Amino acid sequence: MKFFSFWRSLASFRVRIALNLKNVPADVVFVDIDANAHRDPEYRRINPQMALPALVEDDGTTLFQSLAILEYLDEKYPTPPLLPAEPAGRARVRALALMVACEGHPLLTPRVRRYLDHELNLRDTQQAAWRRHWIVETLAALEGHLADNKDTGKFCHGDAPTLADICMVGHVTVALNQQVNLATYPTVKRIFETAMALPEFAKAHPLAQPDTPEAMRAK
Ligand SMILES: N[C@@H](CCC(=O)N[C@@H](CS)C(=O)NCC(=O)O)C(=O)O
């Protein structure tokens, strides 16, 4: 199995966590988004959307979109499960994951940032305001759903990590990177710290990857 990844990619971060939790080995192919390698014909043949991650099985089956990949891995390698057993719980976990993966994260991707920069000519301060606005809006929505909810446990849903935690930690990582104070989001903060204390999450962190630039690498 080949896993196409980039250290800073939050969607790749999600798949790295799932591979670690499931203990599934994969040959990692590093695609440098900063060098536009994801737009080269070689990667475009694998994912015409020119976005990371992608997963290619030995028989050539190609998976793309991180949430689809997470569910694929969960079905193929059911232990430990990334979704709860009961339908309402599954819906809640998917909804929390979608809040990050389909609402918050797309507004922060390089292609959107490129458009703000090159087409709309927004100044750095305006671009920073854009990023902060969408980061904070997603954090507030997550906190609203997680705080005082009977289904929230040590993790977003119960006491084991699910798709929701896998998506949430990436969003919080960006928020911390943008110096957002998490004190306003105490439930999100607590769950983030609990998840990142697990080696499967910690090893997947953007700053701990073989392709992380040396100067950025977590010591
Ligand atoms: N919804 C997609 C998002 C994929 C995505 O946008 N990936 C980013 C990195 S996190 C990317 O490759 N961006 C390239 C670009 O925006 O040009 C998923 O979850 O896989």
PDB file of C-alpha atoms and ligand atoms in Angstrom:
ATOM      1  CA  MET A   1       0.000   0.000   0.000  1.00  0.00           C
ATOM      2  CA  LYS A   2       1.342   3.437  -0.960  1.00  0.00           C
ATOM      3  CA  PHE A   3       0.318   6.477   1.059  1.00  0.00           C
ATOM      4  CA  PHE A   4       0.813   9.873  -0.612  1.00  0.00           C
ATOM      5  CA  SER A   5       1.356  12.407   2.133  1.00  0.00           C
ATOM      6  CA  PHE A   6       2.771  15.834   2.950  1.00  0.00           C
ATOM      7  CA  TRP A   7       3.980  16.722   6.431  1.00  0.00           C
ATOM      8  CA  ARG A   8       1.889  19.897   6.806  1.00  0.00           C
ATOM      9  CA  SER A   9      -1.255  18.470   5.204  1.00  0.00           C
ATOM     10  CA  LEU A  10      -4.030  18.200   7.787  1.00  0.00           C
ATOM     11  CA  ALA A  11      -5.917  15.693   5.667  1.00  0.00           C
ATOM     12  CA  SER A  12      -2.744  13.539   5.516  1.00  0.00           C
ATOM     13  CA  PHE A  13      -2.413  13.946   9.317  1.00  0.00           C
ATOM     14  CA  ARG A  14      -5.851  12.277   9.652  1.00  0.00           C
ATOM     15  CA  VAL A  15      -4.846   9.256   7.592  1.00  0.00           C
ATOM     16  CA  ARG A  16      -1.492   8.954   9.412  1.00  0.00           C
ATOM     17  CA  ILE A  17      -3.367   8.724  12.731  1.00  0.00           C
ATOM     18  CA  ALA A  18      -5.737   6.052  11.392  1.00  0.00           C
ATOM     19  CA  LEU A  19      -2.863   3.980   9.958  1.00  0.00           C
ATOM     20  CA  ASN A  20      -1.110   4.198  13.332  1.00  0.00           C
ATOM     21  CA  LEU A  21      -4.230   3.279  15.338  1.00  0.00           C
ATOM     22  CA  LYS A  22      -4.907   0.322  13.045  1.00  0.00           C
ATOM     23  CA  ASN A  23      -1.223  -0.606  12.949  1.00  0.00           C
ATOM     24  CA  VAL A  24      -1.318  -0.823   9.146  1.00  0.00           C
ATOM     25  CA  PRO A  25       2.056  -0.405   7.426  1.00  0.00           C
ATOM     26  CA  ALA A  26       2.238   1.760   4.296  1.00  0.00           C
ATOM     27  CA  ASP A  27       5.039   2.974   2.038  1.00  0.00           C
ATOM     28  CA  VAL A  28       4.873   6.730   2.345  1.00  0.00           C
ATOM     29  CA  VAL A  29       5.424   8.791  -0.796  1.00  0.00           C
ATOM     30  CA  PHE A  30       6.140  12.406   0.090  1.00  0.00           C
ATOM     31  CA  VAL A  31       4.540  14.968  -2.209  1.00  0.00           C
ATOM     32  CA  ASP A  32       5.855  18.462  -1.605  1.00  0.00           C
ATOM     33  CA  ILE A  33       2.899  20.862  -1.807  1.00  0.00           C
ATOM     34  CA  ASP A  34       5.236  23.816  -1.241  1.00  0.00           C
ATOM     35  CA  ALA A  35       7.069  22.833  -4.444  1.00  0.00           C
ATOM     36  CA  ASN A  36       3.726  22.310  -6.243  1.00  0.00           C
ATOM     37  CA  ALA A  37       4.526  18.600  -6.697  1.00  0.00           C
ATOM     38  CA  HIS A  38       0.831  17.820  -6.124  1.00  0.00           C
ATOM     39  CA  ARG A  39       0.106  19.604  -9.428  1.00  0.00           C
ATOM     40  CA  ASP A  40       2.680  17.615 -11.442  1.00  0.00           C
ATOM     41  CA  PRO A  41       1.287  15.150 -14.016  1.00  0.00           C
ATOM     42  CA  GLU A  42       2.710  12.231 -12.008  1.00  0.00           C
ATOM     43  CA  TYR A  43       0.526  12.961  -8.956  1.00  0.00           C
ATOM     44  CA  ARG A  44      -2.366  14.322 -11.032  1.00  0.00           C
ATOM     45  CA  ARG A  45      -2.692  10.835 -12.564  1.00  0.00           C
ATOM     46  CA  ILE A  46      -3.240   9.443  -9.047  1.00  0.00           C
ATOM     47  CA  ASN A  47      -5.564  12.194  -7.840  1.00  0.00           C
ATOM     48  CA  PRO A  48      -6.876  14.519 -10.566  1.00  0.00           C
ATOM     49  CA  GLN A  49      -8.126  16.826  -7.795  1.00  0.00           C
ATOM     50  CA  MET A  50      -4.438  17.516  -7.034  1.00  0.00           C
ATOM     51  CA  ALA A  51      -4.998  17.271  -3.294  1.00  0.00           C
ATOM     52  CA  LEU A  52      -3.400  15.077  -0.644  1.00  0.00           C
ATOM     53  CA  PRO A  53      -3.715  12.466   0.683  1.00  0.00           C
ATOM     54  CA  ALA A  54      -4.199   9.458  -1.573  1.00  0.00           C
ATOM     55  CA  LEU A  55      -3.836   5.770  -0.830  1.00  0.00           C
ATOM     56  CA  VAL A  56      -2.981   3.250  -3.532  1.00  0.00           C
ATOM     57  CA  GLU A  57      -3.412  -0.448  -2.816  1.00  0.00           C
ATOM     58  CA  ASP A  58      -0.983  -2.994  -4.323  1.00  0.00           C
ATOM     59  CA  ASP A  59      -3.655  -3.987  -6.894  1.00  0.00           C
ATOM     60  CA  GLY A  60      -3.871  -0.347  -8.049  1.00  0.00           C
ATOM     61  CA  THR A  61      -7.104   0.531  -6.234  1.00  0.00           C
ATOM     62  CA  THR A  62      -6.825   4.251  -5.538  1.00  0.00           C
ATOM     63  CA  LEU A  63      -8.499   5.987  -2.609  1.00  0.00           C
ATOM     64  CA  PHE A  64      -8.764   9.745  -2.158  1.00  0.00           C
ATOM     65  CA  GLN A  65     -10.535  12.187   0.209  1.00  0.00           C
ATOM     66  CA  SER A  66      -9.332  11.612   3.769  1.00  0.00           C
ATOM     67  CA  LEU A  67     -12.755  10.810   5.269  1.00  0.00           C
ATOM     68  CA  ALA A  68     -13.418   8.189   2.594  1.00  0.00           C
ATOM     69  CA  ILE A  69      -9.955   6.758   3.268  1.00  0.00           C
ATOM     70  CA  LEU A  70     -10.608   6.686   7.034  1.00  0.00           C
ATOM     71  CA  GLU A  71     -13.885   4.820   6.558  1.00  0.00           C
ATOM     72  CA  TYR A  72     -12.221   2.441   4.073  1.00  0.00           C
ATOM     73  CA  LEU A  73      -9.477   1.652   6.596  1.00  0.00           C
ATOM     74  CA  ASP A  74     -12.072   1.244   9.338  1.00  0.00           C
ATOM     75  CA  GLU A  75     -14.047  -1.265   7.274  1.00  0.00           C
ATOM     76  CA  LYS A  76     -10.976  -3.161   6.123  1.00  0.00           C
ATOM     77  CA  TYR A  77      -9.247  -3.187   9.530  1.00  0.00           C
ATOM     78  CA  PRO A  78     -12.108  -3.047  12.064  1.00  0.00           C
ATOM     79  CA  THR A  79      -9.934  -2.999  15.218  1.00  0.00           C
ATOM     80  CA  PRO A  80      -9.929  -0.597  16.958  1.00  0.00           C
ATOM     81  CA  PRO A  81     -13.170   0.856  15.564  1.00  0.00           C
ATOM     82  CA  LEU A  82     -13.178   4.529  14.559  1.00  0.00           C
ATOM     83  CA  LEU A  83     -16.979   4.774  14.677  1.00  0.00           C
ATOM     84  CA  PRO A  84     -19.315   3.833  17.528  1.00  0.00           C
ATOM     85  CA  ALA A  85     -21.606   0.826  17.106  1.00  0.00           C
ATOM     86  CA  GLU A  86     -24.999   2.539  17.382  1.00  0.00           C
ATOM     87  CA  PRO A  87     -26.487   4.610  14.498  1.00  0.00           C
ATOM     88  CA  ALA A  88     -27.019   7.862  16.434  1.00  0.00           C
ATOM     89  CA  GLY A  89     -23.452   7.749  17.737  1.00  0.00           C
ATOM     90  CA  ARG A  90     -22.114   7.102  14.241  1.00  0.00           C
ATOM     91  CA  ALA A  91     -24.071  10.073  12.938  1.00  0.00           C
ATOM     92  CA  ARG A  92     -22.755  12.327  15.740  1.00  0.00           C
ATOM     93  CA  VAL A  93     -19.139  11.305  15.156  1.00  0.00           C
ATOM     94  CA  ARG A  94     -19.455  11.778  11.397  1.00  0.00           C
ATOM     95  CA  ALA A  95     -21.085  15.171  11.912  1.00  0.00           C
ATOM     96  CA  LEU A  96     -18.277  16.366  14.203  1.00  0.00           C
ATOM     97  CA  ALA A  97     -15.697  15.109  11.714  1.00  0.00           C
ATOM     98  CA  LEU A  98     -17.508  16.850   8.834  1.00  0.00           C
ATOM     99  CA  MET A  99     -17.581  20.156  10.719  1.00  0.00           C
ATOM    100  CA  VAL A 100     -13.808  20.161  10.451  1.00  0.00           C
ATOM    101  CA  ALA A 101     -13.201  18.334   7.183  1.00  0.00           C
ATOM    102  CA  CYS A 102     -15.973  19.900   5.080  1.00  0.00           C
ATOM    103  CA  GLU A 103     -16.549  23.302   6.670  1.00  0.00           C
ATOM    104  CA  GLY A 104     -13.437  24.564   8.432  1.00  0.00           C
ATOM    105  CA  HIS A 105     -10.474  22.984   6.699  1.00  0.00           C
ATOM    106  CA  PRO A 106     -11.361  23.695   3.016  1.00  0.00           C
ATOM    107  CA  LEU A 107     -11.212  27.444   3.684  1.00  0.00           C
ATOM    108  CA  LEU A 108      -7.617  27.128   4.857  1.00  0.00           C
ATOM    109  CA  THR A 109      -6.147  25.036   2.038  1.00  0.00           C
ATOM    110  CA  PRO A 110      -3.250  26.238  -0.141  1.00  0.00           C
ATOM    111  CA  ARG A 111      -5.512  26.579  -3.227  1.00  0.00           C
ATOM    112  CA  VAL A 112      -7.824  28.955  -1.336  1.00  0.00           C
ATOM    113  CA  ARG A 113      -4.887  30.853   0.131  1.00  0.00           C
ATOM    114  CA  ARG A 114      -3.379  31.117  -3.369  1.00  0.00           C
ATOM    115  CA  TYR A 115      -6.642  32.600  -4.694  1.00  0.00           C
ATOM    116  CA  LEU A 116      -6.878  35.136  -1.868  1.00  0.00           C
ATOM    117  CA  ASP A 117      -3.279  36.100  -2.503  1.00  0.00           C
ATOM    118  CA  HIS A 118      -2.937  36.060  -6.308  1.00  0.00           C
ATOM    119  CA  GLU A 119      -6.465  36.740  -7.579  1.00  0.00           C
ATOM    120  CA  LEU A 120      -7.970  38.915  -4.851  1.00  0.00           C
ATOM    121  CA  ASN A 121      -4.658  40.525  -3.868  1.00  0.00           C
ATOM    122  CA  LEU A 122      -5.497  40.428  -0.181  1.00  0.00           C
ATOM    123  CA  ARG A 123      -2.807  41.777   2.111  1.00  0.00           C
ATOM    124  CA  ASP A 124      -1.094  39.458   4.640  1.00  0.00           C
ATOM    125  CA  THR A 125      -3.135  40.967   7.480  1.00  0.00           C
ATOM    126  CA  GLN A 126      -6.389  40.322   5.593  1.00  0.00           C
ATOM    127  CA  GLN A 127      -5.346  36.754   4.844  1.00  0.00           C
ATOM    128  CA  ALA A 128      -4.438  36.210   8.496  1.00  0.00           C
ATOM    129  CA  ALA A 129      -7.852  37.606   9.505  1.00  0.00           C
ATOM    130  CA  TRP A 130      -9.529  35.196   7.062  1.00  0.00           C
ATOM    131  CA  ARG A 131      -7.653  32.202   8.542  1.00  0.00           C
ATOM    132  CA  ARG A 132      -8.362  33.243  12.123  1.00  0.00           C
ATOM    133  CA  HIS A 133     -12.056  33.856  11.424  1.00  0.00           C
ATOM    134  CA  TRP A 134     -12.683  30.361  10.062  1.00  0.00           C
ATOM    135  CA  ILE A 135     -10.442  28.648  12.611  1.00  0.00           C
ATOM    136  CA  VAL A 136     -12.240  30.298  15.528  1.00  0.00           C
ATOM    137  CA  GLU A 137     -15.706  29.778  14.057  1.00  0.00           C
ATOM    138  CA  THR A 138     -15.057  26.024  13.755  1.00  0.00           C
ATOM    139  CA  LEU A 139     -13.556  25.831  17.264  1.00  0.00           C
ATOM    140  CA  ALA A 140     -16.602  27.576  18.732  1.00  0.00           C
ATOM    141  CA  ALA A 141     -18.965  25.230  16.902  1.00  0.00           C
ATOM    142  CA  LEU A 142     -17.031  22.178  18.123  1.00  0.00           C
ATOM    143  CA  GLU A 143     -16.996  23.461  21.708  1.00  0.00           C
ATOM    144  CA  GLY A 144     -20.750  24.090  21.515  1.00  0.00           C
ATOM    145  CA  HIS A 145     -21.379  20.514  20.455  1.00  0.00           C
ATOM    146  CA  LEU A 146     -18.905  18.875  22.832  1.00  0.00           C
ATOM    147  CA  ALA A 147     -19.360  20.789  26.101  1.00  0.00           C
ATOM    148  CA  ASP A 148     -22.069  19.439  28.415  1.00  0.00           C
ATOM    149  CA  ASN A 149     -23.061  16.718  25.969  1.00  0.00           C
ATOM    150  CA  LYS A 150     -23.792  13.357  27.584  1.00  0.00           C
ATOM    151  CA  ASP A 151     -22.017  11.512  24.782  1.00  0.00           C
ATOM    152  CA  THR A 152     -18.768  13.441  25.150  1.00  0.00           C
ATOM    153  CA  GLY A 153     -16.310  11.450  27.215  1.00  0.00           C
ATOM    154  CA  LYS A 154     -12.539  11.393  27.427  1.00  0.00           C
ATOM    155  CA  PHE A 155     -12.746  11.855  23.661  1.00  0.00           C
ATOM    156  CA  CYS A 156     -15.313  13.556  21.407  1.00  0.00           C
ATOM    157  CA  HIS A 157     -17.620  10.557  21.674  1.00  0.00           C
ATOM    158  CA  GLY A 158     -17.096   8.209  24.603  1.00  0.00           C
ATOM    159  CA  ASP A 159     -13.754   7.108  25.927  1.00  0.00           C
ATOM    160  CA  ALA A 160     -11.984   5.965  22.765  1.00  0.00           C
ATOM    161  CA  PRO A 161     -10.779   7.954  19.754  1.00  0.00           C
ATOM    162  CA  THR A 162     -13.031   8.174  16.710  1.00  0.00           C
ATOM    163  CA  LEU A 163     -13.094   9.951  13.353  1.00  0.00           C
ATOM    164  CA  ALA A 164     -14.187  13.067  15.245  1.00  0.00           C
ATOM    165  CA  ASP A 165     -10.990  13.233  17.316  1.00  0.00           C
ATOM    166  CA  ILE A 166      -8.865  12.418  14.277  1.00  0.00           C
ATOM    167  CA  CYS A 167     -10.301  15.434  12.453  1.00  0.00           C
ATOM    168  CA  MET A 168     -10.409  17.717  15.480  1.00  0.00           C
ATOM    169  CA  VAL A 169      -6.722  17.427  16.417  1.00  0.00           C
ATOM    170  CA  GLY A 170      -5.656  18.770  13.020  1.00  0.00           C
ATOM    171  CA  HIS A 171      -7.898  21.779  13.374  1.00  0.00           C
ATOM    172  CA  VAL A 172      -6.571  22.518  16.851  1.00  0.00           C
ATOM    173  CA  THR A 173      -3.009  22.124  15.574  1.00  0.00           C
ATOM    174  CA  VAL A 174      -3.656  24.898  13.033  1.00  0.00           C
ATOM    175  CA  ALA A 175      -5.311  27.033  15.704  1.00  0.00           C
ATOM    176  CA  LEU A 176      -2.255  26.706  17.958  1.00  0.00           C
ATOM    177  CA  ASN A 177      -0.029  27.502  15.014  1.00  0.00           C
ATOM    178  CA  GLN A 178      -1.995  30.728  14.547  1.00  0.00           C
ATOM    179  CA  GLN A 179      -1.627  31.543  18.291  1.00  0.00           C
ATOM    180  CA  VAL A 180      -5.343  31.076  19.014  1.00  0.00           C
ATOM    181  CA  ASN A 181      -5.890  30.896  22.784  1.00  0.00           C
ATOM    182  CA  LEU A 182      -7.708  27.638  23.543  1.00  0.00           C
ATOM    183  CA  ALA A 183      -8.881  28.790  27.000  1.00  0.00           C
ATOM    184  CA  THR A 184     -12.238  29.756  25.459  1.00  0.00           C
ATOM    185  CA  TYR A 185     -12.693  26.172  24.226  1.00  0.00           C
ATOM    186  CA  PRO A 186     -11.956  24.074  27.335  1.00  0.00           C
ATOM    187  CA  THR A 187     -13.583  20.846  26.147  1.00  0.00           C
ATOM    188  CA  VAL A 188     -11.825  20.985  22.783  1.00  0.00           C
ATOM    189  CA  LYS A 189      -8.536  21.721  24.604  1.00  0.00           C
ATOM    190  CA  ARG A 190      -8.974  18.821  27.039  1.00  0.00           C
ATOM    191  CA  ILE A 191      -9.807  16.316  24.296  1.00  0.00           C
ATOM    192  CA  PHE A 192      -6.969  17.581  22.083  1.00  0.00           C
ATOM    193  CA  GLU A 193      -4.473  17.077  24.923  1.00  0.00           C
ATOM    194  CA  THR A 194      -5.863  13.607  25.712  1.00  0.00           C
ATOM    195  CA  ALA A 195      -5.645  12.543  22.064  1.00  0.00           C
ATOM    196  CA  MET A 196      -2.195  13.980  21.419  1.00  0.00           C
ATOM    197  CA  ALA A 197      -0.876  12.118  24.493  1.00  0.00           C
ATOM    198  CA  LEU A 198      -1.490   8.862  22.585  1.00  0.00           C
ATOM    199  CA  PRO A 199       1.591   7.749  20.601  1.00  0.00           C
ATOM    200  CA  GLU A 200      -0.565   6.998  17.540  1.00  0.00           C
ATOM    201  CA  PHE A 201      -1.597  10.652  17.413  1.00  0.00           C
ATOM    202  CA  ALA A 202       1.750  12.122  18.491  1.00  0.00           C
ATOM    203  CA  LYS A 203       3.710  10.168  15.853  1.00  0.00           C
ATOM    204  CA  ALA A 204       1.359  11.483  13.164  1.00  0.00           C
ATOM    205  CA  HIS A 205       1.907  15.161  14.072  1.00  0.00           C
ATOM    206  CA  PRO A 206       2.963  17.391  11.152  1.00  0.00           C
ATOM    207  CA  LEU A 207       6.187  18.391  12.922  1.00  0.00           C
ATOM    208  CA  ALA A 208       7.251  14.763  13.451  1.00  0.00           C
ATOM    209  CA  GLN A 209       7.344  13.533   9.842  1.00  0.00           C
ATOM    210  CA  PRO A 210      10.378  12.465   7.788  1.00  0.00           C
ATOM    211  CA  ASP A 211       9.571  15.221   5.249  1.00  0.00           C
ATOM    212  CA  THR A 212       9.138  17.931   7.917  1.00  0.00           C
ATOM    213  CA  PRO A 213      11.799  20.579   7.216  1.00  0.00           C
ATOM    214  CA  GLU A 214      14.665  20.197   9.691  1.00  0.00           C
ATOM    215  CA  ALA A 215      14.179  23.703  11.126  1.00  0.00           C
ATOM    216  CA  MET A 216      10.521  22.961  11.926  1.00  0.00           C
ATOM    217  CA  ARG A 217      10.944  19.431  13.278  1.00  0.00           C
ATOM    218  CA  ALA A 218       9.711  18.786  16.820  1.00  0.00           C
ATOM    219  CA  LYS A 219      12.698  18.208  19.108  1.00  0.00           C
TER     220      LYS A 219
HETATM  221  N1  LIG B   1     -11.320  17.226   1.640  1.00  0.00           N
HETATM  222  C1  LIG B   1     -10.020  16.750   1.251  1.00  0.00           C
HETATM  223  C2  LIG B   1      -9.038  17.875   1.383  1.00  0.00           C
HETATM  224  C3  LIG B   1      -7.781  17.591   0.640  1.00  0.00           C
HETATM  225  C4  LIG B   1      -6.879  18.817   0.646  1.00  0.00           C
HETATM  226  O1  LIG B   1      -7.314  19.942   0.387  1.00  0.00           O
HETATM  227  N2  LIG B   1      -5.607  18.580   0.945  1.00  0.00           N
HETATM  228  C5  LIG B   1      -4.689  19.684   0.979  1.00  0.00           C
HETATM  229  C6  LIG B   1      -3.617  19.437   1.998  1.00  0.00           C
HETATM  230  S1  LIG B   1      -4.316  19.278   3.598  1.00  0.00           S
HETATM  231  C7  LIG B   1      -4.058  19.815  -0.380  1.00  0.00           C
HETATM  232  O2  LIG B   1      -3.546  18.861  -0.931  1.00  0.00           O
HETATM  233  N3  LIG B   1      -4.092  21.021  -0.909  1.00  0.00           N
HETATM  234  C8  LIG B   1      -3.505  21.340  -2.158  1.00  0.00           C
HETATM  235  C9  LIG B   1      -3.985  22.679  -2.630  1.00  0.00           C
HETATM  236  O3  LIG B   1      -4.830  23.267  -1.970  1.00  0.00           O
HETATM  237  O4  LIG B   1      -3.481  23.120  -3.666  1.00  0.00           O
HETATM  238  C10 LIG B   1      -9.615  15.575   2.125  1.00  0.00           C
HETATM  239  O5  LIG B   1     -10.098  15.496   3.248  1.00  0.00           O
HETATM  240  O6  LIG B   1      -8.819  14.731   1.686  1.00  0.00           O
END
